[in-house]
Amino acid sequence: MARFDGLSVEEAGVTRSESEVDRIRALEHQVERLSEVVLTQSLLADSDLDLDAFMQTVVDRLQRLLHAKGAVVELAEGEDMVYRAASGAVAQFVGTRLKRKGSLSGYCVETEQVLMCRDSETDDRVDRNACRTVGVRSMICAPLFEAGRVVGVLKVMGTEPDAFTAEDVALLQMMAKALGGALGKQLSFHEKQVLLEERTATVARLEVEVAERRRAEAALQEQALEMATLAEQRDQARLAAEAASRAKSEFLANMSHEIRTPMNGVLGMAQLILDTPLDAEQRVLAAAIHDSGEMLLSIINDILDVSKLEAGKVELEEIDFSMDEMADSVAMLLSPKAAEKDLDLVCYVEDAARGAFRGDPTRLRQILANLVSNAIKFTTAGSVAIEIGQEPGATPGAATGAATGAATGADGRRRLRIAVSDTGIGIPEQQRARLFQKFSQADSSITRRFGGTGLGLSICRQLVELMGGEIGVDSVPGQGSTFWFTVALRPVAATLVDQDALVDGIKGLRVLVVDDIPLHQKILSRALSDLGLLVSLADGAASALVALEKSWEAGRPPDLVLIDFSMADVRGDELGQRIRDDSRFAETKLVLISSFGVMDRGSAEVDVFAAVLAKPVRRQTLLDVLSRLFLSQVAASPAKPDPAKVGTGAGRRVLLVEDNQINQQVALLMLRKEGYEVTLAEDGEEGVRAATAPGAVFDLILMDVQMPRMDGLEATRLIRARQGGVRVPIIALTANAMAGMREEYLDAGMDDVVAKPFDQRKFLGAVARWTAASPHEAAPAMPVNPLPAAQVLDESVLQRLELIAGREQFRSLIDSLVTHGGERLDRVAALRARGDMDGLRAEAHDLISTAGNAGLKQLQALGEALHAACAAPDRRRDRVLSLADAAVTAGREGWAAVARRFTS
């Protein structure tokens, strides 16, 4: 209330009208409000202004001056509005965050204008429930400006609708302006303070980073030192490993030489014995010596194989071979071992796996022989079975290859599964994982009981993986095991016809198989059924006699009875005698099958049989017996060439440099039997003198590598250094089969390598190849068409196949031969045009076998000449290209002759 001279209007006794009193009171109220505004603004001059306290002062004064329910300062922070100061009913909400969007405060910030809510019950910009909670019905919001931007709002709240007047709005705006100034001052100081704190934190962080970097650098230096030390240790370890590897290689080479040298004598002499006239028993014994010698080499070969596989030096061959013959050869090789333990060894090849394939038969035979040998070793009673067929679930494809209807993959290969099952001791689950590791067997006790190096299965695994297949084992302890592996092989289209197939007259024969072992029945039954024979089974002598009686009553007695020798009820020879004594079965042929090999045919018990077969019964042997017994006119299979007849050595002179007396005898006998004139030198020095003596004339030098006084390498270098214009071929004779040695021999001046023990065919073949053209004879002038003197087509080769194959199948073979033969000639012509010597050499190798299979003698001879010319040391380009042209010309003529003769 305004006062005059210290007295109020009433105290002064001044009488005023009621309207004047109201105006005076209103004026006094305005003056009070202005005083509060001025007082508030005066606080801004304080340099130690506390922003929070200042904001609290503002809201307290506003609540009091406007008689409000409450007042609040809200600052905008992102998407929220934060209560920074509050009084009255909302004092407890300091620090609360509310969503900015959709609120009266948010609209005030966005519009930058003073906004009024006259009644919260009808205004959608406010939260009615919140207003009811604090007893608010109306409110005013004024924006707070700092440097031209809205940073918040100053808001007052009333308890009644329309609680605020225009004067109240003006007062709120003045307070908001004063508060905006305080905010600007405080925010500027705050920003500087924050910046200082940030810089201080940055400096501290950088100091920490610098310290960490220094520690890291120290750690790196320490690591670098450690790495340098490790590198030095690694280099030392590498040098030690290389030295150890060299020592191991030298040891293996020496051991290979020491073992192979005496084995050369054993195998070579056995081969020579087999080439002499022998009776059946002598031939079996000599073959056993030879086969045993081959098996004796398996230990050293295993060790060498491990070394080669570890070094990645094993290269797979790609040659044509018969899966049937490969499996049969393994079975026959190991059948004596099975017979010694009274085990039955059986072999069955399904149609899909029968016939010719292209691959590495040597390695496949090695794997299969190892698995069969293990099966025999770990089986004390029962049987061992070899089964070869298409892998279950193999991707189907076009029916091609050796067996009609067999599926091949998109790459033209057939995935085969080769399994060896036994009834042996079995292998526990926990021990199977170790089986395919080097120097490991399932149980150490087995090593003591059964022996073995533990290398075989490891080598098998690595070879199978090298072929792109898998290997595994299924086993039940106490019941037996099945070792299996898969391999993808390409069927050979040029040999689709099974050369052992029977003519139609053999099919439909009735056969009774008498055996008390179900596995043997199964194998024989499948083999005979595959040949088109009608098979019935009997599990012993009693059931066989019953079956024979029923067949007679039905008017269909068997044409053939196959009888096992060892049966539980009656021996096979006794059953055969009883059948032969029955005149009703006089026309029935009897064949005895024995696990004891070929039996003495001088006894009456055996002589009742038309044939006696040894287990395992090879398919070829079975076919031969059936052909002999039932075909009146059988085209005998072409006899396999005598390995000693590889070539003629008449007029050719050979210098043999060899220190080992046994090896001398073996080589001399083989060479002189072929007609070669052989001069012997017993060490390197003597060999050099003989080769370089005045007037010495040799067409070939066979040089042993490891000899006393002077080895073969040094001798070869001296011979090459002292030679005149004539370069005599030198072939290394070595028992060192280590990888990389061939290159060392060739670098020394040698031209070829023959490994010991000698394979007679390969040894004589190499000698014949290198003596085909004497280095002392002038090379004849090259004719325009250098065709060897040989007939274009030897019809008898294909005529033999025509007799043993069905007409339709033979016609298919001829079409395939002519088609693929023409394609091969096209490849030869293309390689000749490019001058690709290595490619021509590979094609010439295949050309020899393809032409030979078809009887194209002239093309075969040209292929051999082309291959030799490509492999010759000088490899005269003009001769190679001329021979390639001649081969293409002769080949076109030859295949046309085949088509005219056999397809018209």
PDB file of N, CA and C in Angstrom, residues 725-766:
ATOM      1  N   GLY A 725      82.886 -88.438 -81.513  1.00  0.00           N
ATOM      2  CA  GLY A 725      81.652 -87.952 -82.126  1.00  0.00           C
ATOM      3  C   GLY A 725      80.469 -88.860 -81.887  1.00  0.00           C
ATOM      4  N   VAL A 726      80.685 -90.057 -81.389  1.00  0.00           N
ATOM      5  CA  VAL A 726      79.588 -91.007 -81.190  1.00  0.00           C
ATOM      6  C   VAL A 726      79.152 -90.982 -79.726  1.00  0.00           C
ATOM      7  N   ARG A 727      77.876 -90.776 -79.510  1.00  0.00           N
ATOM      8  CA  ARG A 727      77.329 -90.755 -78.143  1.00  0.00           C
ATOM      9  C   ARG A 727      76.568 -92.056 -77.903  1.00  0.00           C
ATOM     10  N   VAL A 728      77.183 -92.953 -77.123  1.00  0.00           N
ATOM     11  CA  VAL A 728      76.565 -94.247 -76.834  1.00  0.00           C
ATOM     12  C   VAL A 728      75.557 -94.083 -75.690  1.00  0.00           C
ATOM     13  N   PRO A 729      74.308 -94.552 -75.853  1.00  0.00           N
ATOM     14  CA  PRO A 729      73.326 -94.452 -74.755  1.00  0.00           C
ATOM     15  C   PRO A 729      73.809 -95.205 -73.514  1.00  0.00           C
ATOM     16  N   ILE A 730      73.538 -94.644 -72.343  1.00  0.00           N
ATOM     17  CA  ILE A 730      73.889 -95.270 -71.070  1.00  0.00           C
ATOM     18  C   ILE A 730      72.626 -95.370 -70.216  1.00  0.00           C
ATOM     19  N   ILE A 731      72.328 -96.565 -69.760  1.00  0.00           N
ATOM     20  CA  ILE A 731      71.162 -96.784 -68.890  1.00  0.00           C
ATOM     21  C   ILE A 731      71.670 -97.073 -67.480  1.00  0.00           C
ATOM     22  N   ALA A 732      71.123 -96.348 -66.502  1.00  0.00           N
ATOM     23  CA  ALA A 732      71.486 -96.562 -65.104  1.00  0.00           C
ATOM     24  C   ALA A 732      70.752 -97.786 -64.565  1.00  0.00           C
ATOM     25  N   LEU A 733      71.488 -98.666 -63.902  1.00  0.00           N
ATOM     26  CA  LEU A 733      70.901 -99.800 -63.192  1.00  0.00           C
ATOM     27  C   LEU A 733      71.022 -99.496 -61.705  1.00  0.00           C
ATOM     28  N   THR A 734      69.893 -99.302 -61.039  1.00  0.00           N
ATOM     29  CA  THR A 734      69.969 -98.832 -59.656  1.00  0.00           C
ATOM     30  C   THR A 734      68.949 -99.509 -58.771  1.00  0.00           C
ATOM     31  N   ALA A 735      69.357 -99.730 -57.534  1.00  0.00           N
ATOM     32  CA  ALA A 735      68.425-100.204 -56.507  1.00  0.00           C
ATOM     33  C   ALA A 735      67.948 -99.054 -55.648  1.00  0.00           C
ATOM     34  N   ASN A 736      68.343 -97.827 -55.998  1.00  0.00           N
ATOM     35  CA  ASN A 736      67.925 -96.640 -55.238  1.00  0.00           C
ATOM     36  C   ASN A 736      66.678 -96.076 -55.888  1.00  0.00           C
ATOM     37  N   ALA A 737      65.545 -96.317 -55.253  1.00  0.00           N
ATOM     38  CA  ALA A 737      64.267 -95.875 -55.823  1.00  0.00           C
ATOM     39  C   ALA A 737      63.788 -94.571 -55.222  1.00  0.00           C
ATOM     40  N   MET A 738      64.677 -93.816 -54.572  1.00  0.00           N
ATOM     41  CA  MET A 738      64.265 -92.567 -53.929  1.00  0.00           C
ATOM     42  C   MET A 738      63.891 -91.534 -54.977  1.00  0.00           C
ATOM     43  N   ALA A 739      62.917 -90.672 -54.584  1.00  0.00           N
ATOM     44  CA  ALA A 739      62.476 -89.617 -55.487  1.00  0.00           C
ATOM     45  C   ALA A 739      63.622 -88.660 -55.770  1.00  0.00           C
ATOM     46  N   GLY A 740      63.694 -88.184 -57.011  1.00  0.00           N
ATOM     47  CA  GLY A 740      64.696 -87.206 -57.385  1.00  0.00           C
ATOM     48  C   GLY A 740      65.977 -87.807 -57.913  1.00  0.00           C
ATOM     49  N   MET A 741      66.193 -89.127 -57.752  1.00  0.00           N
ATOM     50  CA  MET A 741      67.442 -89.728 -58.205  1.00  0.00           C
ATOM     51  C   MET A 741      67.508 -89.814 -59.726  1.00  0.00           C
ATOM     52  N   ARG A 742      66.382 -90.010 -60.374  1.00  0.00           N
ATOM     53  CA  ARG A 742      66.386 -90.090 -61.835  1.00  0.00           C
ATOM     54  C   ARG A 742      66.974 -88.820 -62.437  1.00  0.00           C
ATOM     55  N   GLU A 743      66.551 -87.657 -61.911  1.00  0.00           N
ATOM     56  CA  GLU A 743      67.080 -86.395 -62.429  1.00  0.00           C
ATOM     57  C   GLU A 743      68.592 -86.301 -62.229  1.00  0.00           C
ATOM     58  N   GLU A 744      69.069 -86.793 -61.098  1.00  0.00           N
ATOM     59  CA  GLU A 744      70.507 -86.760 -60.840  1.00  0.00           C
ATOM     60  C   GLU A 744      71.252 -87.646 -61.843  1.00  0.00           C
ATOM     61  N   TYR A 745      70.701 -88.817 -62.163  1.00  0.00           N
ATOM     62  CA  TYR A 745      71.346 -89.703 -63.122  1.00  0.00           C
ATOM     63  C   TYR A 745      71.373 -89.073 -64.518  1.00  0.00           C
ATOM     64  N   LEU A 746      70.262 -88.472 -64.919  1.00  0.00           N
ATOM     65  CA  LEU A 746      70.212 -87.847 -66.243  1.00  0.00           C
ATOM     66  C   LEU A 746      71.177 -86.668 -66.325  1.00  0.00           C
ATOM     67  N   ASP A 747      71.295 -85.911 -65.225  1.00  0.00           N
ATOM     68  CA  ASP A 747      72.225 -84.787 -65.219  1.00  0.00           C
ATOM     69  C   ASP A 747      73.676 -85.260 -65.373  1.00  0.00           C
ATOM     70  N   ALA A 748      73.964 -86.468 -64.919  1.00  0.00           N
ATOM     71  CA  ALA A 748      75.324 -86.995 -65.022  1.00  0.00           C
ATOM     72  C   ALA A 748      75.655 -87.447 -66.436  1.00  0.00           C
ATOM     73  N   GLY A 749      74.654 -87.508 -67.313  1.00  0.00           N
ATOM     74  CA  GLY A 749      74.890 -87.919 -68.685  1.00  0.00           C
ATOM     75  C   GLY A 749      74.238 -89.224 -69.058  1.00  0.00           C
ATOM     76  N   MET A 750      73.502 -89.836 -68.150  1.00  0.00           N
ATOM     77  CA  MET A 750      72.802 -91.073 -68.474  1.00  0.00           C
ATOM     78  C   MET A 750      71.534 -90.754 -69.250  1.00  0.00           C
ATOM     79  N   ASP A 751      71.010 -91.748 -69.945  1.00  0.00           N
ATOM     80  CA  ASP A 751      69.863 -91.519 -70.823  1.00  0.00           C
ATOM     81  C   ASP A 751      68.567 -92.120 -70.290  1.00  0.00           C
ATOM     82  N   ASP A 752      68.661 -93.107 -69.429  1.00  0.00           N
ATOM     83  CA  ASP A 752      67.458 -93.761 -68.924  1.00  0.00           C
ATOM     84  C   ASP A 752      67.819 -94.475 -67.623  1.00  0.00           C
ATOM     85  N   VAL A 753      66.779 -94.938 -66.904  1.00  0.00           N
ATOM     86  CA  VAL A 753      66.984 -95.601 -65.617  1.00  0.00           C
ATOM     87  C   VAL A 753      66.143 -96.868 -65.574  1.00  0.00           C
ATOM     88  N   VAL A 754      66.743 -97.977 -65.120  1.00  0.00           N
ATOM     89  CA  VAL A 754      66.019 -99.234 -64.879  1.00  0.00           C
ATOM     90  C   VAL A 754      66.242 -99.613 -63.417  1.00  0.00           C
ATOM     91  N   ALA A 755      65.149 -99.830 -62.722  1.00  0.00           N
ATOM     92  CA  ALA A 755      65.237-100.116 -61.288  1.00  0.00           C
ATOM     93  C   ALA A 755      65.470-101.594 -61.037  1.00  0.00           C
ATOM     94  N   LYS A 756      66.184-101.871 -59.969  1.00  0.00           N
ATOM     95  CA  LYS A 756      66.357-103.236 -59.481  1.00  0.00           C
ATOM     96  C   LYS A 756      65.360-103.474 -58.350  1.00  0.00           C
ATOM     97  N   PRO A 757      64.892-104.686 -58.191  1.00  0.00           N
ATOM     98  CA  PRO A 757      65.111-105.875 -58.997  1.00  0.00           C
ATOM     99  C   PRO A 757      64.541-105.695 -60.408  1.00  0.00           C
ATOM    100  N   PHE A 758      65.176-106.349 -61.397  1.00  0.00           N
ATOM    101  CA  PHE A 758      64.753-106.203 -62.769  1.00  0.00           C
ATOM    102  C   PHE A 758      63.371-106.806 -62.979  1.00  0.00           C
ATOM    103  N   ASP A 759      62.497-106.032 -63.601  1.00  0.00           N
ATOM    104  CA  ASP A 759      61.292-106.591 -64.207  1.00  0.00           C
ATOM    105  C   ASP A 759      61.721-106.982 -65.617  1.00  0.00           C
ATOM    106  N   GLN A 760      61.709-108.282 -65.906  1.00  0.00           N
ATOM    107  CA  GLN A 760      62.313-108.774 -67.143  1.00  0.00           C
ATOM    108  C   GLN A 760      61.741-108.063 -68.370  1.00  0.00           C
ATOM    109  N   ARG A 761      60.439-107.889 -68.399  1.00  0.00           N
ATOM    110  CA  ARG A 761      59.824-107.264 -69.567  1.00  0.00           C
ATOM    111  C   ARG A 761      60.284-105.816 -69.725  1.00  0.00           C
ATOM    112  N   LYS A 762      60.254-105.068 -68.615  1.00  0.00           N
ATOM    113  CA  LYS A 762      60.656-103.669 -68.692  1.00  0.00           C
ATOM    114  C   LYS A 762      62.151-103.532 -68.993  1.00  0.00           C
ATOM    115  N   PHE A 763      62.952-104.398 -68.376  1.00  0.00           N
ATOM    116  CA  PHE A 763      64.397-104.329 -68.580  1.00  0.00           C
ATOM    117  C   PHE A 763      64.755-104.580 -70.040  1.00  0.00           C
ATOM    118  N   LEU A 764      64.258-105.691 -70.587  1.00  0.00           N
ATOM    119  CA  LEU A 764      64.571-106.005 -71.976  1.00  0.00           C
ATOM    120  C   LEU A 764      63.920-105.022 -72.942  1.00  0.00           C
ATOM    121  N   GLY A 765      62.758-104.500 -72.547  1.00  0.00           N
ATOM    122  CA  GLY A 765      62.119-103.497 -73.393  1.00  0.00           C
ATOM    123  C   GLY A 765      62.962-102.229 -73.497  1.00  0.00           C
ATOM    124  N   ALA A 766      63.537-101.789 -72.359  1.00  0.00           N
ATOM    125  CA  ALA A 766      64.393-100.607 -72.380  1.00  0.00           C
ATOM    126  C   ALA A 766      65.648-100.854 -73.216  1.00  0.00           C
TER     127      ALA A 766
END
